[in-house]
Coordinates of C-alpha atoms and ligand atoms in Angstrom, one line a residue:
M1 CA 113.4 -39.1 59.6
N2 CA 109.8 -40.0 60.4
N3 CA 108.6 -38.2 57.5
I4 CA 109.0 -41.1 54.5
L5 CA 106.7 -43.3 53.0
L6 CA 107.9 -46.4 51.5
A7 CA 106.2 -48.3 48.4
T8 CA 108.2 -51.8 47.7
D9 CA 106.9 -55.0 48.3
F10 CA 110.4 -56.2 49.2
V11 CA 110.7 -56.9 53.1
D12 CA 114.5 -56.6 52.8
L13 CA 114.5 -53.2 51.0
R14 CA 112.6 -52.0 54.2
D15 CA 114.4 -53.5 56.7
R16 CA 117.2 -51.5 55.2
F17 CA 115.5 -48.3 55.1
R18 CA 114.3 -48.1 58.6
A19 CA 118.7 -49.5 59.6
A20 CA 119.3 -46.3 57.6
T21 CA 117.0 -43.9 59.3
G22 CA 117.1 -45.8 62.6
Q23 CA 113.2 -46.0 62.8
P24 CA 110.3 -47.7 61.3
I25 CA 109.2 -46.0 58.2
P26 CA 105.6 -45.9 57.1
A27 CA 105.2 -48.4 54.1
L28 CA 102.2 -48.7 51.6
P29 CA 100.2 -52.2 52.0
P30 CA 101.7 -54.5 49.7
G31 CA 99.8 -54.6 45.9
P32 CA 99.9 -52.2 42.6
L33 CA 101.0 -48.9 43.1
P34 CA 98.0 -46.4 43.8
A35 CA 97.2 -44.8 40.8
G36 CA 97.9 -41.2 41.5
P37 CA 98.6 -39.0 44.8
A38 CA 94.7 -39.4 46.6
Q39 CA 94.8 -43.0 46.0
L40 CA 98.1 -42.9 48.1
F41 CA 97.2 -40.3 50.5
Q42 CA 94.2 -42.8 51.2
L43 CA 96.2 -45.6 51.9
L44 CA 98.3 -43.6 55.0
E45 CA 97.5 -45.5 58.2
D46 CA 98.3 -42.5 60.5
G47 CA 97.5 -39.8 57.9
A48 CA 100.6 -37.8 58.4
V49 CA 101.5 -36.7 54.8
P50 CA 105.1 -37.6 53.8
E51 CA 107.8 -35.2 52.3
V52 CA 109.7 -37.9 50.5
V53 CA 107.9 -41.1 48.6
V54 CA 110.3 -43.6 48.1
I55 CA 108.8 -45.8 45.0
D56 CA 110.2 -49.3 43.9
E57 CA 110.5 -49.6 40.2
R58 CA 110.2 -53.3 40.5
S59 CA 106.3 -53.0 41.2
G60 CA 105.6 -51.7 37.5
T61 CA 107.9 -49.0 35.7
E62 CA 105.1 -47.5 34.2
A63 CA 103.0 -47.4 37.3
A64 CA 106.0 -45.9 39.5
L65 CA 106.8 -43.4 36.8
E66 CA 103.2 -42.2 36.7
L67 CA 102.7 -41.8 40.2
A68 CA 106.2 -40.1 40.4
T69 CA 105.0 -37.5 37.8
R70 CA 101.4 -37.3 39.6
L71 CA 103.3 -36.4 42.9
N72 CA 105.6 -33.7 41.3
V73 CA 102.8 -32.2 39.9
E74 CA 100.3 -32.1 42.2
C75 CA 102.6 -31.9 45.2
P76 CA 105.2 -30.0 44.9
G77 CA 105.9 -30.4 48.8
I78 CA 106.7 -34.3 48.2
A79 CA 109.8 -35.5 47.0
V80 CA 110.1 -39.2 45.2
V81 CA 113.3 -41.0 45.2
L82 CA 113.0 -44.4 43.1
V83 CA 114.6 -47.6 44.1
S84 CA 115.6 -49.2 40.5
D85 CA 118.9 -51.1 39.1
R86 CA 117.9 -49.5 35.7
A87 CA 118.8 -45.6 36.2
A88 CA 120.5 -45.4 33.3
E89 CA 117.8 -47.1 30.8
L90 CA 115.3 -45.0 33.1
G91 CA 117.3 -41.7 33.2
L92 CA 115.2 -39.4 31.1
G93 CA 112.1 -41.0 31.8
A94 CA 112.8 -40.4 35.6
M95 CA 113.8 -37.2 34.8
R96 CA 110.4 -36.0 33.4
A97 CA 108.8 -37.1 35.9
G98 CA 110.9 -35.3 38.4
V99 CA 112.1 -37.9 40.3
S100 CA 115.0 -36.1 42.9
D101 CA 117.2 -39.8 43.2
I102 CA 117.2 -42.9 42.2
V103 CA 118.9 -45.4 44.3
P104 CA 120.1 -49.0 43.5
T105 CA 117.9 -51.7 44.9
E106 CA 121.0 -53.3 46.9
S107 CA 122.1 -49.6 48.3
D108 CA 123.7 -49.9 51.5
E109 CA 122.4 -47.9 54.6
D110 CA 125.0 -45.1 53.8
E111 CA 123.8 -44.5 50.2
I112 CA 120.2 -44.6 51.7
R113 CA 120.7 -42.2 54.3
Q114 CA 122.4 -40.1 51.9
A115 CA 119.6 -40.2 49.2
L116 CA 117.0 -39.4 51.5
D117 CA 118.8 -36.3 52.7
R118 CA 119.2 -35.3 49.1
A119 CA 115.5 -35.7 48.5
L120 CA 114.3 -34.2 51.8
R121 CA 116.6 -30.8 51.2
V122 CA 115.1 -30.6 47.7
T123 CA 111.4 -30.9 49.3
R124 CA 112.0 -28.1 51.4
Q125 CA 113.8 -25.8 49.5
R126 CA 110.7 -26.1 46.9
S127 CA 107.9 -25.9 49.4
P128 CA 109.4 -24.3 52.7
A129 CA 106.2 -24.6 55.0
G130 CA 105.4 -28.2 52.6
Q131 CA 102.3 -27.4 51.4
G132 CA 100.4 -24.9 49.1
D133 CA 101.4 -24.4 46.0
G134 CA 102.0 -20.8 46.4
A135 CA 98.9 -19.7 44.5
D136 CA 97.4 -15.8 45.7
P137 CA 94.2 -16.5 46.7
G138 CA 94.0 -12.3 47.0
Q139 CA 90.6 -10.1 46.3
G140 CA 88.9 -11.5 49.3
S141 CA 86.6 -9.9 51.9
Q142 CA 90.0 -10.4 54.2
S143 CA 93.7 -10.0 53.1
G144 CA 95.1 -13.2 51.5
R145 CA 91.4 -14.9 51.2
G146 CA 89.8 -15.9 48.1
R147 CA 86.4 -14.5 47.7
V148 CA 83.6 -16.8 47.9
L149 CA 80.5 -16.5 46.2
S150 CA 77.3 -18.4 46.5
V151 CA 74.5 -19.5 44.0
V152 CA 71.2 -19.7 46.2
S153 CA 67.4 -19.6 45.2
P154 CA 64.2 -20.9 47.8
K155 CA 63.1 -22.7 44.5
G156 CA 64.5 -25.7 42.3
G157 CA 64.9 -26.0 39.0
V158 CA 65.5 -22.1 38.7
G159 CA 68.8 -22.4 37.3
K160 CA 71.2 -22.3 40.3
T161 CA 73.5 -25.0 38.9
T162 CA 73.5 -23.2 35.4
I163 CA 74.5 -20.4 36.4
A164 CA 77.0 -21.7 39.1
T165 CA 78.8 -23.7 36.5
N166 CA 79.1 -20.8 33.9
L167 CA 80.4 -18.1 36.3
A168 CA 83.0 -21.1 37.6
V169 CA 84.3 -21.9 34.3
G170 CA 84.4 -18.0 33.5
L171 CA 86.1 -16.9 36.4
A172 CA 88.7 -20.0 35.9
R173 CA 89.2 -18.9 32.1
S174 CA 90.1 -15.3 33.5
E175 CA 92.6 -16.6 35.8
P176 CA 94.3 -20.3 35.5
H177 CA 94.2 -22.2 38.8
S178 CA 92.0 -19.4 40.4
T179 CA 88.7 -21.5 40.8
V180 CA 87.1 -23.9 42.8
L181 CA 83.1 -24.9 42.3
V182 CA 81.5 -27.0 45.2
D183 CA 78.7 -28.6 44.8
L184 CA 76.4 -28.3 48.1
D185 CA 73.5 -30.0 46.9
L186 CA 74.3 -33.0 49.1
Q187 CA 71.7 -35.1 47.9
F188 CA 70.7 -34.3 44.3
G189 CA 73.9 -32.1 43.1
D190 CA 74.3 -32.2 39.4
V191 CA 77.5 -29.9 39.1
A192 CA 79.1 -33.2 37.8
N193 CA 76.4 -33.9 35.1
A194 CA 76.5 -30.1 34.3
L195 CA 80.4 -30.0 33.3
N196 CA 80.5 -33.8 32.1
L197 CA 82.7 -35.0 35.2
S198 CA 83.1 -38.7 36.4
P199 CA 84.5 -37.7 40.0
E200 CA 86.6 -39.8 41.7
H201 CA 86.2 -38.0 44.8
T202 CA 83.8 -36.1 46.4
L203 CA 82.5 -34.0 49.2
V204 CA 82.2 -36.9 51.5
D205 CA 86.0 -37.5 51.0
V206 CA 87.7 -33.9 51.3
V207 CA 85.5 -33.0 54.9
Q208 CA 87.0 -35.9 56.2
G209 CA 90.3 -38.1 56.6
V210 CA 94.0 -36.6 55.4
A211 CA 92.0 -34.1 52.8
A212 CA 90.4 -32.6 55.4
R213 CA 94.0 -32.3 57.5
D214 CA 96.5 -30.8 54.7
S215 CA 95.5 -28.8 51.9
M216 CA 98.2 -29.7 49.4
V217 CA 96.3 -33.8 49.8
L218 CA 92.9 -31.5 49.8
K219 CA 94.0 -30.4 45.7
T220 CA 94.7 -34.0 44.9
F221 CA 91.3 -34.9 46.0
L222 CA 89.7 -32.3 43.9
T223 CA 88.3 -33.1 40.3
Q224 CA 89.8 -31.1 37.3
H225 CA 87.7 -29.5 34.6
E226 CA 89.5 -28.8 31.3
T227 CA 89.5 -25.2 31.8
G228 CA 91.2 -25.7 34.6
L229 CA 88.6 -24.8 37.0
A230 CA 88.6 -27.3 40.3
V231 CA 85.4 -29.3 41.2
V232 CA 84.1 -30.3 44.6
C233 CA 81.3 -32.7 42.8
G234 CA 78.4 -33.6 45.3
P235 CA 78.0 -37.3 46.7
H236 CA 77.6 -39.8 44.6
S237 CA 74.1 -41.0 46.3
P238 CA 71.6 -38.8 48.4
A239 CA 72.3 -41.3 51.5
E240 CA 75.9 -40.1 51.9
A241 CA 74.7 -36.6 52.6
D242 CA 74.6 -37.6 56.1
L243 CA 78.3 -37.8 55.8
V244 CA 78.8 -34.3 55.6
G245 CA 78.9 -32.3 58.6
V246 CA 78.3 -28.5 59.1
E247 CA 81.3 -28.0 61.4
E248 CA 83.6 -30.1 58.6
L249 CA 82.0 -28.2 55.3
T250 CA 82.8 -24.9 57.2
H251 CA 86.3 -25.8 57.9
L252 CA 86.4 -27.3 54.3
L253 CA 85.1 -23.9 52.6
Q254 CA 87.6 -21.9 54.4
T255 CA 90.3 -23.7 53.2
L256 CA 89.6 -23.7 49.7
A257 CA 89.1 -20.0 50.3
S258 CA 92.4 -20.0 51.8
E259 CA 94.0 -21.6 48.4
F260 CA 91.9 -20.3 45.6
R261 CA 91.0 -16.8 44.6
Y262 CA 87.4 -17.6 43.7
V263 CA 85.3 -20.3 45.5
V264 CA 81.9 -21.1 43.8
I265 CA 79.0 -22.7 45.7
D266 CA 76.0 -24.3 43.9
T267 CA 73.2 -24.7 46.6
A268 CA 70.2 -26.7 46.9
P269 CA 66.9 -25.1 47.2
A270 CA 66.0 -23.7 50.2
L271 CA 68.0 -22.3 53.5
T272 CA 69.4 -26.0 54.6
D273 CA 71.7 -25.8 57.4
H274 CA 74.6 -26.4 54.7
T275 CA 73.8 -23.3 53.0
L276 CA 73.7 -21.1 55.9
A277 CA 76.9 -22.3 56.9
A278 CA 78.2 -21.1 53.6
L279 CA 76.2 -18.3 54.0
D280 CA 78.1 -17.1 56.4
L281 CA 81.4 -17.4 54.7
T282 CA 79.9 -15.8 51.2
D283 CA 80.9 -12.5 50.2
D284 CA 79.1 -12.3 46.5
L285 CA 75.6 -13.5 47.2
V286 CA 73.8 -14.5 44.0
L287 CA 70.2 -14.7 44.7
L288 CA 68.4 -16.4 41.8
T289 CA 64.6 -16.7 40.5
S290 CA 62.3 -17.5 37.7
M291 CA 60.2 -14.9 36.2
D292 CA 56.8 -16.3 37.5
V293 CA 54.8 -15.3 40.5
P294 CA 55.8 -18.5 42.9
G295 CA 59.4 -17.9 42.3
V296 CA 59.3 -14.1 42.7
R297 CA 57.6 -14.3 46.2
G298 CA 59.6 -17.2 47.1
L299 CA 62.5 -15.1 46.6
R300 CA 61.0 -12.4 48.8
K301 CA 60.5 -14.9 51.7
E302 CA 64.3 -15.8 51.7
L303 CA 64.9 -12.1 51.5
D304 CA 63.0 -11.8 54.4
I305 CA 64.5 -14.5 56.4
L306 CA 67.9 -13.7 55.9
R307 CA 66.8 -10.2 56.9
D308 CA 65.6 -11.7 59.7
L309 CA 68.9 -14.0 60.7
G310 CA 70.9 -10.4 60.7
M311 CA 72.6 -11.7 57.4
A312 CA 73.0 -9.0 55.2
F313 CA 75.7 -8.9 51.8
E314 CA 76.9 -5.3 50.8
R315 CA 77.8 -7.6 47.3
R316 CA 74.5 -9.3 46.6
H317 CA 73.6 -10.0 43.1
V318 CA 69.8 -10.4 42.4
V319 CA 69.2 -12.8 39.2
V320 CA 66.0 -13.5 37.4
N321 CA 66.2 -16.3 35.3
F322 CA 63.7 -17.7 32.4
A323 CA 62.4 -13.8 31.5
D324 CA 60.3 -14.0 28.8
T325 CA 57.9 -11.7 27.1
H326 CA 54.9 -13.9 27.7
S327 CA 55.2 -14.5 31.2
G328 CA 52.9 -11.4 32.1
L329 CA 55.4 -10.1 34.3
T330 CA 58.1 -7.4 33.9
R331 CA 61.6 -6.7 35.7
S332 CA 59.4 -3.7 37.6
D333 CA 56.8 -6.4 38.7
V334 CA 59.9 -8.2 40.3
E335 CA 61.8 -5.3 41.8
A336 CA 58.1 -4.2 42.7
T337 CA 57.5 -7.8 44.6
I338 CA 61.0 -8.3 46.3
G339 CA 61.2 -4.5 47.4
T340 CA 64.9 -4.3 45.8
G341 CA 66.4 -4.1 42.6
V342 CA 67.2 -6.7 39.8
D343 CA 70.7 -6.9 38.9
L344 CA 70.6 -9.0 35.8
V345 CA 67.8 -10.7 34.1
L346 CA 68.4 -14.1 31.7
P347 CA 65.9 -15.0 28.9
R348 CA 64.6 -18.1 28.4
S349 CA 66.8 -19.8 26.3
R350 CA 67.1 -23.3 24.2
A351 CA 70.7 -23.6 24.4
A352 CA 70.7 -23.6 28.4
A353 CA 68.8 -27.4 28.0
V354 CA 71.2 -28.3 25.4
S355 CA 74.1 -27.5 27.3
M356 CA 73.1 -29.0 30.6
N357 CA 72.1 -32.0 28.5
Q358 CA 75.4 -32.0 26.6
G359 CA 77.7 -31.4 30.0
V360 CA 79.3 -28.3 27.9
P361 CA 78.2 -24.6 29.9
L362 CA 76.9 -21.9 27.8
L363 CA 80.1 -20.1 28.1
L364 CA 82.1 -23.0 26.6
S365 CA 80.0 -23.6 23.6
E366 CA 80.0 -22.3 20.2
A367 CA 76.2 -21.4 20.8
R368 CA 75.5 -17.7 19.9
D369 CA 72.8 -17.3 22.5
P370 CA 71.3 -14.3 24.4
M371 CA 72.0 -16.4 27.6
T372 CA 75.9 -16.4 26.7
K373 CA 76.2 -13.0 26.5
K374 CA 74.3 -12.1 29.8
L375 CA 76.2 -14.6 31.8
R376 CA 79.2 -13.4 30.4
H377 CA 78.2 -9.9 32.1
L378 CA 77.5 -11.9 35.2
V379 CA 81.2 -12.9 35.1
D380 CA 82.8 -9.6 34.8
R381 CA 80.7 -8.4 37.9
F382 CA 83.5 -10.7 39.9
T383 CA 86.3 -10.2 37.8
P384 CA 88.7 -6.7 37.4
A385 CA 88.1 -6.9 33.7
P386 CA 87.0 -3.7 32.5
M387 CA 84.0 -4.6 31.0
R388 CA 82.2 -5.2 34.3
D389 CA 79.2 -3.9 35.1
P390 CA 79.5 -1.1 37.2
R391 CA 75.6 -0.7 38.7
P392 CA 75.6 -1.7 42.0
A393 CA 72.7 -3.2 43.4
K394 CA 69.5 -0.4 44.2
A395 CA 68.8 0.3 47.7
T396 CA 67.1 -2.5 49.8
A397 CA 63.8 -2.9 51.2
G398 CA 64.1 -3.4 54.9
P399 CA 66.6 -2.5 57.5
G400 CA 69.2 -4.5 57.7
F401 CA 70.1 -5.1 54.6
G402 CA 73.4 -3.4 52.4
G403 CA 76.0 -1.1 54.0
R404 CA 77.8 -3.8 55.4
H405 CA 80.6 -5.9 54.1
R406 CA 80.5 -9.4 55.7
L407 CA 77.3 -10.9 56.4
R408 CA 76.7 -11.0 59.9
R409 CA 74.0 -13.1 62.1
K410 CA 72.0 -11.0 64.6
G411 CA 74.0 -10.3 67.5
A412 CA 76.9 -10.8 65.8
Q413 CA 79.7 -8.3 66.8
Ligands
ATP501 N1 67.3 -19.3 30.7 C1 67.3 -21.0 30.8 N2 66.3 -20.8 29.6 C2 66.0 -22.2 29.2 N3 66.5 -23.5 30.2 C3 66.9 -22.9 31.3 C4 67.3 -21.9 31.5 N4 68.2 -22.0 33.1 C5 68.4 -22.9 32.8 N5 67.5 -23.8 32.2 C6 67.3 -25.2 32.6 O1 66.3 -25.2 33.4 C7 66.9 -26.5 34.0 C8 67.2 -26.6 35.5 O2 68.4 -25.7 35.7 P1 69.2 -25.9 37.0 O3 69.4 -27.4 37.0 O4 70.6 -25.1 36.5 O5 68.4 -25.6 38.1 P2 68.4 -25.8 39.7 O6 68.4 -24.6 40.0 O7 69.9 -26.0 39.8 O8 67.8 -26.7 40.2 P3 67.9 -27.3 41.1 O9 67.0 -27.0 42.4 O10 66.9 -28.8 40.7 O11 69.5 -28.0 41.7 C9 68.0 -27.2 33.4 O12 67.8 -27.9 32.4 C10 68.7 -25.9 32.5 O13 69.3 -26.6 31.2
MG502 MG1 71.0 -28.0 40.5

């Protein structure tokens, strides 16, 4: 039994558990109990995720039951055994916290062994593979894989974060626990602000350590939005951007795609290495421009670069934002310049700025605004709802676009 973790400050209890199992058992460092699973996993010295966590209630009843509850909800692959002499008193609370057994503080080795055996049986029954929550990612380009949607633009400030956050909450509402949003603007990501979140963990924490090795642990590091959307927020400071390696990022996105039906990625302006890594896994590319000459020309160049890189997307969605009848540009002008059809035009909207400032995406706000309606249409493009806009992307200008389901780099098979 080397898959047990002890959370107790009492040395004699540790010794008895060791004697009962016949081997050393990892224990958390002495001190207050971790607030939740993610904090607990960060304390693991060898990084091995336990199947049973033994929590000593003498460290604090409330903290012990809170940790047990969160492990039960967030990590169904882990069983909790409580050490306490107040079993009768705690009964209902412990049951509600999902505790699988309560052993007295003076239990002998046999009692401990039996409790651990029972707990291991419980956890293995609940989750044979020891990880995941059984969610069906589905719908991706490869069977069993979620659908990866990236929102990109060559220029800054054109509405990528606005669109990515609305798209993500729209998809999350269409199906509970289906969607994760990743802020890939490593230096100045503002997804957390746009959703009014205060993340405890960021992208930096999930591309390394135990979260990078175990998908169940990874999920405990995600920030939860009230809609059920899971979010990987950007690093706390621009200096931390260097801590996110491209290979580690690819691994993270692959894991998320195996756990969620939709992975929505907000990106930084321009085609950075990290954005290119995301594009390699992207099923649906949302290309964005503002309705002005520099923006539209920038998009034309981006399309050329993607074509030169041999990157083609069958599911590509060109969106023009900040449309304004006074801009002097029409949809046809934009289409003529970029050499391809525009799929959606979003109007300039006062409510958009207000919603960003309040941290409430337009799709969740009460505001009646033309942009909200258009954003709903955008969400419908990705859901199987009957409202889905049937219009396919128009034929593309140059060779290399369209016709291929997955993007490929030049020279790839
Ligand atoms: N259609 C719109 N009408 C009016 N304001 C908008 C519209 N779309 C976005 N905005 C506002 O424009 C600003 C920039 O939008 P956003 O942050 O989404 O752009 P971005 O492309 O993500 O920027 P960056 O490249 O800096 O990350 C925000 O204040 C947002 O509220
Ligand atoms: Mg942004």
